[in-house]
Short mmCIF file of C-alpha atoms in Angstrom, two decimals:
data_model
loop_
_atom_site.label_atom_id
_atom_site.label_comp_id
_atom_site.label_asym_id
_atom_site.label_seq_id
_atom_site.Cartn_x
_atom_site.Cartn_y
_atom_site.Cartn_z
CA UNK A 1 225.45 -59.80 -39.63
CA UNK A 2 224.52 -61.32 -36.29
CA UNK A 3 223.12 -57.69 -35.30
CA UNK A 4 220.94 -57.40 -38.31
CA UNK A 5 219.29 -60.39 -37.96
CA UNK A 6 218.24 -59.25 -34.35
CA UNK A 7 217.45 -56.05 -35.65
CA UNK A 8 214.34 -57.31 -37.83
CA UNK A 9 213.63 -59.50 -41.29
CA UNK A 10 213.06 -55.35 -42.86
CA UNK A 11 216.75 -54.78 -41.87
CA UNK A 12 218.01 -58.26 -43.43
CA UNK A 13 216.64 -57.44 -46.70
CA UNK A 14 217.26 -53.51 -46.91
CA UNK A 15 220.59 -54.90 -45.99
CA UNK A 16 220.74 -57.40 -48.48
CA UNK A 17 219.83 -55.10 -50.96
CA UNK A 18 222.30 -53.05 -50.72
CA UNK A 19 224.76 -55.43 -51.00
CA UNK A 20 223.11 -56.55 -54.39
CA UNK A 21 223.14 -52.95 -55.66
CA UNK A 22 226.65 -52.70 -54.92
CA UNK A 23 227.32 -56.02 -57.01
CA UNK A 24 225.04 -54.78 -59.31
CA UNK A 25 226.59 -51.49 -59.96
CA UNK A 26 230.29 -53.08 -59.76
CA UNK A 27 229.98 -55.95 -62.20
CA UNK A 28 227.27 -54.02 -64.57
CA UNK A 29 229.69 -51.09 -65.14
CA UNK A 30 232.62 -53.35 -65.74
CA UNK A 31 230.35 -54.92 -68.42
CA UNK A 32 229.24 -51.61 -69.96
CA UNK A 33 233.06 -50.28 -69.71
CA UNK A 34 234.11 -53.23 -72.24
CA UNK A 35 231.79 -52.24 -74.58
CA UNK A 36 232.86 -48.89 -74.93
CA UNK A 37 236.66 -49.85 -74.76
CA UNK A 38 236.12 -51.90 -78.11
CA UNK A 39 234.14 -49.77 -79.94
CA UNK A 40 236.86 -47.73 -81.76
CA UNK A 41 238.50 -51.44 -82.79
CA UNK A 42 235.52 -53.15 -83.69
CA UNK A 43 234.38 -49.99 -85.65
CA UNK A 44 237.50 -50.43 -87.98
CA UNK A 45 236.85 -51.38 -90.47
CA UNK A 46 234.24 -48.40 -91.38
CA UNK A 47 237.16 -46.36 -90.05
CA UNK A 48 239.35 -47.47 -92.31
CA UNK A 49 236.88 -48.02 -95.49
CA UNK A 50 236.42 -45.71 -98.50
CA UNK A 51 233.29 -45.03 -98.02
CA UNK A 52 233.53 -44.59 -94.06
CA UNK A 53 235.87 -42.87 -92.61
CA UNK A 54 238.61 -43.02 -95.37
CA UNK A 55 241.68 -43.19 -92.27
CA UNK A 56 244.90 -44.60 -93.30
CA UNK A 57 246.50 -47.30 -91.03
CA UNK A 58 248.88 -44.88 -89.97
CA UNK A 59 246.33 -42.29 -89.02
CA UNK A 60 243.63 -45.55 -87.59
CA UNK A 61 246.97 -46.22 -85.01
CA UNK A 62 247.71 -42.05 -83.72
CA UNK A 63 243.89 -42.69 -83.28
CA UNK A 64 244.62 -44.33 -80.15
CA UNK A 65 247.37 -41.69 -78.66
CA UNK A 66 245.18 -39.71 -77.10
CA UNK A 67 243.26 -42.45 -74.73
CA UNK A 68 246.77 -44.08 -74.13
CA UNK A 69 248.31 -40.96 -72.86
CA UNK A 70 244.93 -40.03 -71.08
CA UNK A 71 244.21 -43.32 -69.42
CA UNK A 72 247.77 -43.29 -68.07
CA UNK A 73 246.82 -40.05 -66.76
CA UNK A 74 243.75 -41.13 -65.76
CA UNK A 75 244.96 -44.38 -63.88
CA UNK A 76 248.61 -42.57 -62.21
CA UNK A 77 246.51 -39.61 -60.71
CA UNK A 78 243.27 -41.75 -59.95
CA UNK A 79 244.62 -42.71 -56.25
CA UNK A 80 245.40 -39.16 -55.84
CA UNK A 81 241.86 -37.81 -56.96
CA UNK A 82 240.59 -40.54 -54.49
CA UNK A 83 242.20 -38.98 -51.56
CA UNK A 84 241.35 -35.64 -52.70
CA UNK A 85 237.61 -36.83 -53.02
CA UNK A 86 236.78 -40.01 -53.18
CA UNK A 87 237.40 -43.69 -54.83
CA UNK A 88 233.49 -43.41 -55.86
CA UNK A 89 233.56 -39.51 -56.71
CA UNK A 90 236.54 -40.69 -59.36
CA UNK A 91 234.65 -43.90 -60.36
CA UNK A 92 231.62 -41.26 -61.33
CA UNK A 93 234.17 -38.49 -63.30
CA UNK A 94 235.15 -41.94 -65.39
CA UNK A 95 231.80 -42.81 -65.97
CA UNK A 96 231.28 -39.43 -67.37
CA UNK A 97 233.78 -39.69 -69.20
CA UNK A 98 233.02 -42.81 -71.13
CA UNK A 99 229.77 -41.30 -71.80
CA UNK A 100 231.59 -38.31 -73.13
CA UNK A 101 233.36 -40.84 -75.55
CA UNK A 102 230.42 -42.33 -76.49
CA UNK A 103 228.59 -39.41 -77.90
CA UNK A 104 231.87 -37.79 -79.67
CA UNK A 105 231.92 -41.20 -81.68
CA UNK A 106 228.52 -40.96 -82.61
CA UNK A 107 228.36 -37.47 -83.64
CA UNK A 108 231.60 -37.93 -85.73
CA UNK A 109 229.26 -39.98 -88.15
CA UNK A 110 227.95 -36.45 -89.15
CA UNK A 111 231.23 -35.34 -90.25
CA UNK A 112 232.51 -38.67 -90.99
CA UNK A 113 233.87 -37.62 -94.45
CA UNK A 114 235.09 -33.94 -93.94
CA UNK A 115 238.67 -33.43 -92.15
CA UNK A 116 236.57 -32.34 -89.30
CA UNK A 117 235.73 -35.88 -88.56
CA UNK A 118 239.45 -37.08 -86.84
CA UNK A 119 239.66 -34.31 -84.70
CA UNK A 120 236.41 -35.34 -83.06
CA UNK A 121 237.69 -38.59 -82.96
CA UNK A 122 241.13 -38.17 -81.21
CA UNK A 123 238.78 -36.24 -78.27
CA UNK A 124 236.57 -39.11 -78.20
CA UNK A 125 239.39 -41.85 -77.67
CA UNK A 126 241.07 -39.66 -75.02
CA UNK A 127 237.75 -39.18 -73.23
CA UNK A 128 237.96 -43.08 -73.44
CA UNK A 129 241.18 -43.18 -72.73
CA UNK A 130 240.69 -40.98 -69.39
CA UNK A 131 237.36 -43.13 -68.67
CA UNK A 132 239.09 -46.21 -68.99
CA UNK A 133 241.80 -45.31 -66.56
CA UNK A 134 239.99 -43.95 -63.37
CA UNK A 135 237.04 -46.37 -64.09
CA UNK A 136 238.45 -49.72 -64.09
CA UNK A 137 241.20 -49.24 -60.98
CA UNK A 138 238.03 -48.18 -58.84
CA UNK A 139 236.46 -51.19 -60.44
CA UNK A 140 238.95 -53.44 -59.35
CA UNK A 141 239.53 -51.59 -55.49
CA UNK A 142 235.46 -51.77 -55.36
CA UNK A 143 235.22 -55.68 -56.95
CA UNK A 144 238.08 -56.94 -54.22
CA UNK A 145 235.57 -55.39 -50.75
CA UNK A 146 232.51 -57.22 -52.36
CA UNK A 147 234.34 -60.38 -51.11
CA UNK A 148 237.66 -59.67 -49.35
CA UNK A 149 238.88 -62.92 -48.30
CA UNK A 150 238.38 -63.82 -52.16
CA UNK A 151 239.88 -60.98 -53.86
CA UNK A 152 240.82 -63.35 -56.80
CA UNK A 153 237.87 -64.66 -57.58
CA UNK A 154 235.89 -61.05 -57.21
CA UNK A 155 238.86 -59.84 -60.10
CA UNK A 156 238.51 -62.45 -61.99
CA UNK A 157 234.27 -61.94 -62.21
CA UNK A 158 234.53 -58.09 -62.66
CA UNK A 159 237.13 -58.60 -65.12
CA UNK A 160 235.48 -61.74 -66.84
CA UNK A 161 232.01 -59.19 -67.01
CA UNK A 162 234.70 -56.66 -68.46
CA UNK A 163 235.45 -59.42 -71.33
CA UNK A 164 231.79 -60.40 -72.03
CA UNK A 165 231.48 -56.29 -73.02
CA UNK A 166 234.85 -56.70 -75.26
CA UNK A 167 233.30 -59.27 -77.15
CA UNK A 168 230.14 -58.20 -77.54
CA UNK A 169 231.36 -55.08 -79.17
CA UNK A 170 232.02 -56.56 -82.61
CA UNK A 171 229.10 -58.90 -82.73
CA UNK A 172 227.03 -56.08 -81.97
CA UNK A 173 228.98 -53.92 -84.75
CA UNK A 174 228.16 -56.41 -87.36
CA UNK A 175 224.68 -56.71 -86.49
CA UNK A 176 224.24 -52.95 -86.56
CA UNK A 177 225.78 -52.44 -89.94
CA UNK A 178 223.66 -55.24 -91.87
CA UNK A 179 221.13 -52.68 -90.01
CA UNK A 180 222.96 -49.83 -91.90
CA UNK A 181 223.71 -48.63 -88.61
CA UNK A 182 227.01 -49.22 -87.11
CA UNK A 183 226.74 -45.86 -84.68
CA UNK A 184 223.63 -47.77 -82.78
CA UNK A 185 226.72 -49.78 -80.61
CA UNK A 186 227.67 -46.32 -78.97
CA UNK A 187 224.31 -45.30 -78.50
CA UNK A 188 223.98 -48.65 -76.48
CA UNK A 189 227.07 -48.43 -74.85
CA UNK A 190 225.87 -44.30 -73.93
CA UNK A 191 222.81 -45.81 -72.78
CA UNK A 192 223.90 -48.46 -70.02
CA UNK A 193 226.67 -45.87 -68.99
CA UNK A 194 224.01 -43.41 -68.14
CA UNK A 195 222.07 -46.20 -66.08
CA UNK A 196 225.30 -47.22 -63.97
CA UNK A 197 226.08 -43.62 -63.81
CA UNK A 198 222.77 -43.23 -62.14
CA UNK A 199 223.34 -46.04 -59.60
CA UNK A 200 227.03 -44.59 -59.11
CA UNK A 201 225.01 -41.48 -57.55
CA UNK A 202 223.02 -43.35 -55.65
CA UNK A 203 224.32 -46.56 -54.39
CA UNK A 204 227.38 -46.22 -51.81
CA UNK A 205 230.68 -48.40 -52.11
CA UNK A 206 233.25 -49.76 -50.02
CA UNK A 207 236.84 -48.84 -50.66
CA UNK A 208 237.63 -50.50 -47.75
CA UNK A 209 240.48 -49.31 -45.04
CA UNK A 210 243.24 -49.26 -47.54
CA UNK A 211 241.61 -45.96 -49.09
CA UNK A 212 241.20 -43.97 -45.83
CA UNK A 213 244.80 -44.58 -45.13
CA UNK A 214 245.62 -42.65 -48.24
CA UNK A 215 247.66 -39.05 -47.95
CA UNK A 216 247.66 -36.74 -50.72
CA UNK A 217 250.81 -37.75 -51.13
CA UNK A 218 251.87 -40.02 -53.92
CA UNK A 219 252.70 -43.73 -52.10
CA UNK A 220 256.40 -44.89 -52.35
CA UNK A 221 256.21 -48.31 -54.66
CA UNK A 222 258.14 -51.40 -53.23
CA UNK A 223 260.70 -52.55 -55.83
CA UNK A 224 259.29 -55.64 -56.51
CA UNK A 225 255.80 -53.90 -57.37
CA UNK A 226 257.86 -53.32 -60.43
CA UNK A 227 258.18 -56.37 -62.04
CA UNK A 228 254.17 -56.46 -61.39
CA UNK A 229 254.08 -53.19 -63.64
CA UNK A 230 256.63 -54.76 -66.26
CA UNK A 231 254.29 -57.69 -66.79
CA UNK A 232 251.25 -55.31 -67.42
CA UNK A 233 253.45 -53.31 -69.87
CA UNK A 234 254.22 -56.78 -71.62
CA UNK A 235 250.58 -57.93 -71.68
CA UNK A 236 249.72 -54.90 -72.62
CA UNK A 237 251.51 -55.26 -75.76
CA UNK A 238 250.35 -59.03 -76.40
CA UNK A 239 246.36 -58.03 -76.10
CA UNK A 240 246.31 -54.94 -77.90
CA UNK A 241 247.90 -56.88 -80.85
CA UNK A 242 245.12 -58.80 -80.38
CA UNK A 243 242.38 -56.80 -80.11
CA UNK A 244 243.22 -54.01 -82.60
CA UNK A 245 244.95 -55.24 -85.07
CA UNK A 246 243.20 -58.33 -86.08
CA UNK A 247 240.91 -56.49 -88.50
CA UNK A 248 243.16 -54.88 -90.13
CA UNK A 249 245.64 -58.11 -90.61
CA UNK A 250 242.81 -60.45 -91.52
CA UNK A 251 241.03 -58.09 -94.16
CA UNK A 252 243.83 -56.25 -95.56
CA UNK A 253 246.82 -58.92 -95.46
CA UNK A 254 245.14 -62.09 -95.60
CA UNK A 255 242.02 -61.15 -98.08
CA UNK A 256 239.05 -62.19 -95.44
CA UNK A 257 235.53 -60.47 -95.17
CA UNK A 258 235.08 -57.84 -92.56
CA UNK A 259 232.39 -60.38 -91.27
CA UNK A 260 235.18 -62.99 -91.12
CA UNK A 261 237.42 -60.40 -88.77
CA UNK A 262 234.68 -59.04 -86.70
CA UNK A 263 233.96 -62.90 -86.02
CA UNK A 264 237.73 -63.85 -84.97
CA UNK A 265 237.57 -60.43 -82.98
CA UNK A 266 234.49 -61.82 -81.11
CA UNK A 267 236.28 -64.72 -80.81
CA UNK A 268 238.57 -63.84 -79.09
CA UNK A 269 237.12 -61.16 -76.43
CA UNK A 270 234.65 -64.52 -75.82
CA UNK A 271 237.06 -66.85 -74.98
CA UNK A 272 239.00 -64.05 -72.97
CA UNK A 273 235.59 -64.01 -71.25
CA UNK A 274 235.43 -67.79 -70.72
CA UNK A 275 238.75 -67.69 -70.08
CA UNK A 276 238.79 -65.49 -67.03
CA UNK A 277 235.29 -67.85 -65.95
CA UNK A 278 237.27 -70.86 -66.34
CA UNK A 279 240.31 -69.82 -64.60
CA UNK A 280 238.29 -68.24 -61.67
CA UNK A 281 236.86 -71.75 -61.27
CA UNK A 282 240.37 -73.29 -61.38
CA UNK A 283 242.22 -71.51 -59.18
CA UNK A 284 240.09 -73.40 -56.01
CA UNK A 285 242.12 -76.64 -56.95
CA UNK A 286 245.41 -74.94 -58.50
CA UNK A 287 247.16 -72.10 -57.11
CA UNK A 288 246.99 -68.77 -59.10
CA UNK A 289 250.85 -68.52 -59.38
CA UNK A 290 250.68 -71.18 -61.49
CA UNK A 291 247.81 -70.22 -63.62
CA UNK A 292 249.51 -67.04 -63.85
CA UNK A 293 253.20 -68.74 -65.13
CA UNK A 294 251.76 -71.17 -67.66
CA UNK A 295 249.10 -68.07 -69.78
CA UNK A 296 252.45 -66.35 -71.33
CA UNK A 297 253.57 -69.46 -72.60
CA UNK A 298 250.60 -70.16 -73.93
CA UNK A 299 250.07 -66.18 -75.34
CA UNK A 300 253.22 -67.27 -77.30
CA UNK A 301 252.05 -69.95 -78.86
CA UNK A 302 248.64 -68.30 -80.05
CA UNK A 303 251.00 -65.46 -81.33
CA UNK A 304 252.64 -68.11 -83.57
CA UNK A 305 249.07 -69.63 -84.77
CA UNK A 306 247.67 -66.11 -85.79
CA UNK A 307 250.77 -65.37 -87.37
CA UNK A 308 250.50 -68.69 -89.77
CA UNK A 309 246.72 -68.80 -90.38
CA UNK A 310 245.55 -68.32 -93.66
CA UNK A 311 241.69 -69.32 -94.07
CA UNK A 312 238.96 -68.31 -92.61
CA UNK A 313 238.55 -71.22 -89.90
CA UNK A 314 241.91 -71.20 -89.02
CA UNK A 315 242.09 -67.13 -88.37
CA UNK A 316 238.63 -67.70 -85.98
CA UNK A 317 240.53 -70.51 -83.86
CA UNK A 318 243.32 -68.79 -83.41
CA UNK A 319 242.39 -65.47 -82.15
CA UNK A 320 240.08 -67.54 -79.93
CA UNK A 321 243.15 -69.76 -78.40
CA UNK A 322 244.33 -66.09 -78.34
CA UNK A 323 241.99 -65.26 -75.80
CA UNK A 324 241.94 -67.73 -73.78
CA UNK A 325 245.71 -67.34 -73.32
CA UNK A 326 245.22 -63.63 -72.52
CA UNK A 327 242.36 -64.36 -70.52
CA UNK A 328 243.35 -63.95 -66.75
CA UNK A 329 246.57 -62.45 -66.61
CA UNK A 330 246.02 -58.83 -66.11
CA UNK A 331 243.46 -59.95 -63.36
CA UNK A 332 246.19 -62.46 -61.74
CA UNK A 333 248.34 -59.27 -61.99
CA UNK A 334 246.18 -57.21 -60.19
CA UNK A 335 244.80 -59.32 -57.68
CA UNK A 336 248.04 -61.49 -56.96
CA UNK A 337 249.89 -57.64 -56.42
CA UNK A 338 246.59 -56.44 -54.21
CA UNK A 339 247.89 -59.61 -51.87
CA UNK A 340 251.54 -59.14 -51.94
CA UNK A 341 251.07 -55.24 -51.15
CA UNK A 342 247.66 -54.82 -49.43
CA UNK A 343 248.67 -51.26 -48.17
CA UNK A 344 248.99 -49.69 -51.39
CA UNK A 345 245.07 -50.39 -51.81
CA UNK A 346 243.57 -48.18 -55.10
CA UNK A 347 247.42 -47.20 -55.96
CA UNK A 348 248.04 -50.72 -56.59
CA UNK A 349 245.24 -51.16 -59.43
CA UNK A 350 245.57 -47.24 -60.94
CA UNK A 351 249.67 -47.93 -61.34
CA UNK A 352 249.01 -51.41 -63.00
CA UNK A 353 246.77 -49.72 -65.56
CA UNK A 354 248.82 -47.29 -66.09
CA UNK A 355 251.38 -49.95 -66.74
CA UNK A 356 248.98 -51.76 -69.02
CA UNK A 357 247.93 -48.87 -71.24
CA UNK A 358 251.53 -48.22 -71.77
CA UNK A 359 251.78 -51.55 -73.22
CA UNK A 360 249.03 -50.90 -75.10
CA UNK A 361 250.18 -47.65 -76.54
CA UNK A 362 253.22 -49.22 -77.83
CA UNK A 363 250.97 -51.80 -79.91
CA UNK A 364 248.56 -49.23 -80.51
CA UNK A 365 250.66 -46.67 -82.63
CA UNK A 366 254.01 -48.97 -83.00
CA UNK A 367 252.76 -51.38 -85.19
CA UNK A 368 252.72 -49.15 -88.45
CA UNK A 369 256.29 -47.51 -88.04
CA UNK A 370 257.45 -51.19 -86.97
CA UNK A 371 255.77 -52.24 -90.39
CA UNK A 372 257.21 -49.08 -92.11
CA UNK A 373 260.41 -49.67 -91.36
CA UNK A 374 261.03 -53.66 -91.33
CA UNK A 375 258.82 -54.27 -93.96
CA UNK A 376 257.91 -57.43 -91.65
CA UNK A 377 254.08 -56.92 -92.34
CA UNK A 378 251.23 -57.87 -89.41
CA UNK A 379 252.03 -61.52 -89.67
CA UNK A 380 255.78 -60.57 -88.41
CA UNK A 381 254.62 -58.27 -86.00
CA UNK A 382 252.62 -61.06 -84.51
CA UNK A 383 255.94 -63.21 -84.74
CA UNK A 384 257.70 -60.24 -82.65
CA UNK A 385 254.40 -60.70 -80.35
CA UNK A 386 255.51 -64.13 -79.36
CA UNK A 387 258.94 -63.39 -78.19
CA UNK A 388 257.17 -60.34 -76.48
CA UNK A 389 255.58 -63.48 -74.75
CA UNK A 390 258.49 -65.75 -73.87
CA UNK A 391 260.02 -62.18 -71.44
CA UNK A 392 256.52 -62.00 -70.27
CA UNK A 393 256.45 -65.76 -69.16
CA UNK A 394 260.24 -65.22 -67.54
CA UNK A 395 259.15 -61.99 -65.67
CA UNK A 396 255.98 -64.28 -64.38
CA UNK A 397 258.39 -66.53 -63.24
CA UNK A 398 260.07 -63.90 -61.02
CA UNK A 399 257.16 -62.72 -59.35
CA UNK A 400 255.81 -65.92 -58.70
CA UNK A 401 259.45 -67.50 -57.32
CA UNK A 402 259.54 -67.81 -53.50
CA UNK A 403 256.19 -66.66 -51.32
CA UNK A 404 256.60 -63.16 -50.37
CA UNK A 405 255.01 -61.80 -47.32
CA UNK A 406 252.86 -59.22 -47.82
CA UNK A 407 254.37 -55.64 -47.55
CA UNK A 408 254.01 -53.75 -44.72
#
């Protein structure tokens, strides 16, 4: 810094603005990489209608295979492409492939009531799927060198940008089909994924040393990185419940509009949002251990609220307590393992997604052979959801007991 003041004002603010690109590109694409994530979910209920896309619920949750198995994939092998490349060549190939998604979903609405119509859709959900899972590790590697000595807080912004996408998804899907024109939240989410895609070409980011320390070969994971991963799996399971079933068990089994569901939907990818803005704020006056022990506990509780709400009010406040009980854990998870294992660098972030979309595969497709063969319906699945909750709050408590130096 001291150097490039000496070396003129011109250098200070090329300087400067590279730094704000960087920030720029980071936090932008994290916003533009929600969107696109909730598109399929907020889109549900034209995937599911009649006159849409005529899916059953069965079919609606194999809909999501694909861009579970592929973001797995995406997220295992991402540290590997990185070291074969680069963290921002593999941050570009998941841009690409979001935008890939994108336009699948909106040319399916050509074909959207021939047979032809789900086979375009299972590619577009694994280019998601793939997108999802080499974009958002290099994300989170990129977001903690913006501001290394506050890795937290830098999580906790991409991730809360991430959120602000999420929600806007279904606000923006109801406002497009009063428009008659659901398939414009795609276009939108093609568009700004072409502009960061752009900037990904041009602007250069910081990976930091962890990244140039990387072989080709795959790192050897400390065991207690492990009970990291199982809490991902676990929240995994608690979100997606969340996120993509709440149309379907607000509409179908408790009788509400499709305007009411899209709103509790918003609700709750808002308050995940606020959440993640509040909790960043928090953690300079309480530590982000304890942040991190008392969400699960409180994802329980929201799981018990959804599963009793009945009206319309009731629904809306509790899938937003919902969110803001989701809010910050998958960030705490990532940035709290990033301290505790500083060496394993983009690893860290591409195995914790992994872990997380394996949680969300299991909520994904489960759900309907669950329902199938309990009979429990989505208000007992959400009741399964809470005890789901209660291991995730002991398994917090594990990783958070003692202060563990960071591995070497």
């Amino acid at each position: 810094m001291t150097t490039a003041v000496r070396g003129g004002a011109g250098l200070v603010v090329v300087h400067l603005g590279r730094a704000d690109a960087r920030s720029v590109l980071v936090y932008g694409a994290g916003l533009v990489q929600g969107l696109a994530l909730v598109s399929f979910p907020a889109a549900s209920s034209i995937l599911l209608s009649a006159s849409g896309y005529d899916l059953s619920t069965t079919q609606y949750g194999l809909m999501f295979v694909p861009q579970v198995v592929l973001a797995i994939t995406g997220a295992a092998t991402s540290p590997l492409l990185a070291a074969q490349w680069s963290l921002q060549r593999v941050l570009q190939v998941g841009l690409v492939s979001n935008l890939l998604a994108m336009l699948l979903l909106v040319l399916s609405q050509a074909v959207s009531t021939s047979p032809a119509a789900y086979p375009v859709l299972l590619c577009a959900t694994g280019a998601l799927g793939f997108g999802f899972g080499t974009t958002v590790p290099a994300l989170n590697t990129f977001a903690a060198r913006l501001r290394p000595a506050d890795q937290d807080r830098s999580i906790l912004t991409l991730n809360a940008l991430l959120g602000t996408g999420t929600a806007l998804a279904p606000l923006l899907i109801a406002l497009f089909l009063a428009l008659g024109a659901w398939w414009l939240l795609p276009v939108l989410a093609a568009a700004g994924l072409v502009m960061f895609l752009v900037l990904a070409l041009r602007t250069a980011l910081d990976a930091g040393p962890a990244q140039q320390r990387t072989t080709g070969q795959r790192q050897k994971l400390p065991t207690r990185f492990w009970w990291y991963a199982t809490a991902a799996v676990l929240y995994g399971v608690c979100e997606t419940l969340f996120g993509n079933w709440s149309s379907v068990y607000l509409t179908g089994e408790r009788a509400l509009s499709a305007q009411t569901a899209s709103l509790a939907l918003a609700a709750f990818w808002a308050c995940v949002t606020l959440g993640r803005v509040i909790v960043a704020a928090l953690t300079t006056r309480v530590a982000a251990t304890v942040v991190f022990v008392v969400l699960p506990v409180l994802i329980a509780a929201s799981n018990l609220a959804v599963s009793s709400s009945h009206g319309a009010v009731a629904a809306v406040l509790a899938f937003a307590a919902a969110g803001f009980a989701c809010s910050a854990m998958l960030p705490l998870t990532l940035s709290l393992a990033g301290e505790e294992f500083p060496r394993l660098g983009a690893t860290s972030s591409g195995e914790l997604i992994a872990a997380y979309q394996v949680g969300y595969g299991f909520a994904a497709f489960g759900v309907a052979p669950l329902e199938s063969a309990t009979g429990i319906g989505l208000a007992g699945v959400y009741l399964v959801g809470a005890g789901v909750a209660i291991v995730l709050a002991v398994i917090a408590r594990v990783i958070t007991a003692g202060t563990p130096r960071p591995a070497t």
